Amino acid sequence: MLIFALKRTLWLIPTLLVMTMLTYVIMELTPGSPFDLENAQGITPEMIAKLEHDYGLDKPWYERYVIYVKNALTGDFGQSYSYRPQEVRDIIGRTLPYSLKLGLYATLFAVLLGMPLGIISAVNQNGIIDYISVTISILFYSMPNFVMGTILILLFVVYLPEHGIDLGLRPSGIQSARDWILPTIALGAAPLATISRYTRSSMIDVIRSDYVRTARAKGLAERKVVLKHVLKNALIPVVTLIGPIFAIVGTGSFFVEKIFNVPGMGRFYVESMQSKDQTMILAVVLIFGVFLAVMNIFVDIIYGLIDPRIRY
């Protein structure tokens, strides 16, 4: 297992290099300059040329890429073009903890509610509970998180307090533990639906297996059959989802963070895309790539714990 984890970790290096190079090339092929906004504000082309020289943008792209990789290895992602004179690592160091915390809460919310919902739905297949569960999953999955966030604010901040039910939930800002509740639900609703649907599908496939029918024929209680024989084997496809889900929601969500005024990283990433802030974009891509790769390695290790038949 240790050798397998080390090999997967070593493969992370060329993966990140290819990821950053592709991102860099795409950004180079994209028309426009990071300083076009200054041009629109009346700054002369000579001043823009000086800015590009100061940031090294007048050098060939491959030379700038090599310099960027060397600096990134030491944790230096350069200075943001859009938020100068701020350093990218300072922005990430200030905002990433909020995004990670929100992403962790949303992932736990999705797993702790989505898996039981899928299990109950599969055990009661084609029953009223199954139909309700599937309806909730479809509703959550099809609803964008900014719509979900708006509905939650209208329900818990406007409608219920007007009718005498005030839960003390605020529409924006993070000042207490209670302020994480609404953004967590808004961000975790779609992953919850995904996990619920995959759990239900996987459970139904395993329930129809021959060894499950044999266990029932031996007279085992239904609860023991589900928990011991069905659930353990049905978890592997579901566990596969959890790693990428956390990597996606943990690196920032622009709409949820914007609606609930969470000072996370999502806003900077989206705005840097609009302004072609290469240093910020590359740093976020690197962070996302590392998170995704690490979570996939973690999921692979969990496989062996869930199913002892899996060996590396």
CSV table of C-alpha atoms in Angstrom, one decimal, residues 103-225:
chain,number,residue,atom,x,y,z
A,103,GLY,CA,-16.2,22.9,1.2
A,104,LEU,CA,-15.6,20.5,4.1
A,105,TYR,CA,-19.0,21.4,5.6
A,106,ALA,CA,-20.8,21.0,2.3
A,107,THR,CA,-19.1,17.6,1.6
A,108,LEU,CA,-20.0,16.3,5.1
A,109,PHE,CA,-23.5,17.6,4.7
A,110,ALA,CA,-23.8,15.8,1.3
A,111,VAL,CA,-22.3,12.5,2.6
A,112,LEU,CA,-24.1,12.3,6.0
A,113,LEU,CA,-27.5,13.0,4.4
A,114,GLY,CA,-27.0,11.7,0.8
A,115,MET,CA,-25.9,8.2,1.7
A,116,PRO,CA,-28.7,7.4,4.2
A,117,LEU,CA,-31.2,8.9,1.7
A,118,GLY,CA,-29.9,6.6,-1.0
A,119,ILE,CA,-29.8,3.6,1.2
A,120,ILE,CA,-33.4,4.1,2.4
A,121,SER,CA,-34.5,4.7,-1.1
A,122,ALA,CA,-32.9,1.4,-2.4
A,123,VAL,CA,-34.2,-0.7,0.5
A,124,ASN,CA,-37.7,0.7,-0.2
A,125,GLN,CA,-37.4,0.5,-4.0
A,126,ASN,CA,-40.6,1.6,-5.9
A,127,GLY,CA,-42.2,2.6,-2.6
A,128,ILE,CA,-43.5,5.9,-1.5
A,129,ILE,CA,-40.2,6.6,0.4
A,130,ASP,CA,-38.2,5.8,-2.8
A,131,TYR,CA,-40.4,8.2,-4.9
A,132,ILE,CA,-39.9,11.0,-2.3
A,133,SER,CA,-36.2,10.4,-2.1
A,134,VAL,CA,-35.8,10.4,-5.9
A,135,THR,CA,-37.9,13.6,-6.2
A,136,ILE,CA,-35.7,15.4,-3.6
A,137,SER,CA,-32.5,14.3,-5.4
A,138,ILE,CA,-33.7,15.4,-8.8
A,139,LEU,CA,-34.9,18.8,-7.3
A,140,PHE,CA,-31.6,19.4,-5.6
A,141,TYR,CA,-29.5,18.2,-8.6
A,142,SER,CA,-31.3,20.4,-11.1
A,143,MET,CA,-31.3,23.5,-9.0
A,144,PRO,CA,-28.2,25.8,-9.4
A,145,ASN,CA,-26.5,26.7,-6.1
A,146,PHE,CA,-27.2,30.4,-6.5
A,147,VAL,CA,-30.9,29.6,-6.8
A,148,MET,CA,-30.8,27.4,-3.8
A,149,GLY,CA,-29.0,30.1,-1.8
A,150,THR,CA,-31.6,32.7,-2.8
A,151,ILE,CA,-34.5,30.3,-1.8
A,152,LEU,CA,-32.8,29.6,1.6
A,153,ILE,CA,-32.5,33.3,2.3
A,154,LEU,CA,-36.1,34.0,1.4
A,155,LEU,CA,-37.3,31.0,3.5
A,156,PHE,CA,-35.1,31.3,6.7
A,157,VAL,CA,-34.4,35.0,6.7
A,158,VAL,CA,-37.5,36.6,5.3
A,159,TYR,CA,-40.6,34.2,5.4
A,160,LEU,CA,-40.2,32.3,8.6
A,161,PRO,CA,-39.2,35.3,10.8
A,162,GLU,CA,-42.2,37.1,9.5
A,163,HIS,CA,-44.4,34.3,10.8
A,164,GLY,CA,-42.8,34.2,14.2
A,165,ILE,CA,-40.2,31.5,13.5
A,166,ASP,CA,-36.8,33.1,13.8
A,167,LEU,CA,-33.9,30.7,13.8
A,168,GLY,CA,-31.3,33.5,14.0
A,169,LEU,CA,-29.8,32.8,10.6
A,170,ARG,CA,-28.3,35.8,8.9
A,171,PRO,CA,-28.3,36.4,5.1
A,172,SER,CA,-24.6,37.2,4.8
A,173,GLY,CA,-21.3,37.4,6.5
A,174,ILE,CA,-19.4,34.9,8.6
A,175,GLN,CA,-19.3,35.9,12.3
A,176,SER,CA,-20.4,32.8,14.1
A,177,ALA,CA,-20.8,29.0,13.6
A,178,ARG,CA,-24.5,29.5,12.8
A,179,ASP,CA,-23.6,31.6,9.8
A,180,TRP,CA,-22.1,28.6,8.0
A,181,ILE,CA,-25.5,26.7,7.9
A,182,LEU,CA,-27.1,28.4,4.9
A,183,PRO,CA,-24.1,28.5,2.6
A,184,THR,CA,-23.3,24.9,3.5
A,185,ILE,CA,-26.8,23.7,2.5
A,186,ALA,CA,-26.7,25.8,-0.7
A,187,LEU,CA,-23.3,24.4,-1.7
A,188,GLY,CA,-23.9,20.8,-0.6
A,189,ALA,CA,-27.4,20.3,-2.1
A,190,ALA,CA,-26.2,19.2,-5.6
A,191,PRO,CA,-23.5,16.9,-4.2
A,192,LEU,CA,-26.1,15.4,-1.8
A,193,ALA,CA,-28.3,14.6,-4.7
A,194,THR,CA,-25.4,13.0,-6.6
A,195,ILE,CA,-24.3,10.9,-3.7
A,196,SER,CA,-27.9,9.8,-3.0
A,197,ARG,CA,-28.5,8.8,-6.6
A,198,TYR,CA,-25.3,6.8,-6.9
A,199,THR,CA,-25.9,5.2,-3.5
A,200,ARG,CA,-29.3,4.1,-4.5
A,201,SER,CA,-28.2,2.7,-7.9
A,202,SER,CA,-25.2,0.9,-6.4
A,203,MET,CA,-27.3,-0.6,-3.6
A,204,ILE,CA,-30.0,-1.9,-6.0
A,205,ASP,CA,-27.3,-3.6,-8.1
A,206,VAL,CA,-25.8,-5.3,-5.1
A,207,ILE,CA,-29.2,-6.3,-3.6
A,208,ARG,CA,-29.9,-8.2,-6.8
A,209,SER,CA,-26.7,-10.2,-6.5
A,210,ASP,CA,-26.6,-14.0,-6.0
A,211,TYR,CA,-24.8,-13.8,-2.7
A,212,VAL,CA,-27.4,-11.5,-1.2
A,213,ARG,CA,-30.2,-13.9,-2.2
A,214,THR,CA,-28.1,-16.7,-0.6
A,215,ALA,CA,-27.7,-14.7,2.6
A,216,ARG,CA,-31.5,-14.1,2.7
A,217,ALA,CA,-32.1,-17.8,2.0
A,218,LYS,CA,-30.0,-18.7,5.0
A,219,GLY,CA,-32.5,-16.8,7.2
A,220,LEU,CA,-30.3,-13.7,8.0
A,221,ALA,CA,-32.2,-10.7,9.2
A,222,GLU,CA,-32.8,-8.0,6.6
A,223,ARG,CA,-31.0,-5.4,8.6
A,224,LYS,CA,-27.9,-7.7,8.8
A,225,VAL,CA,-28.1,-8.5,5.1
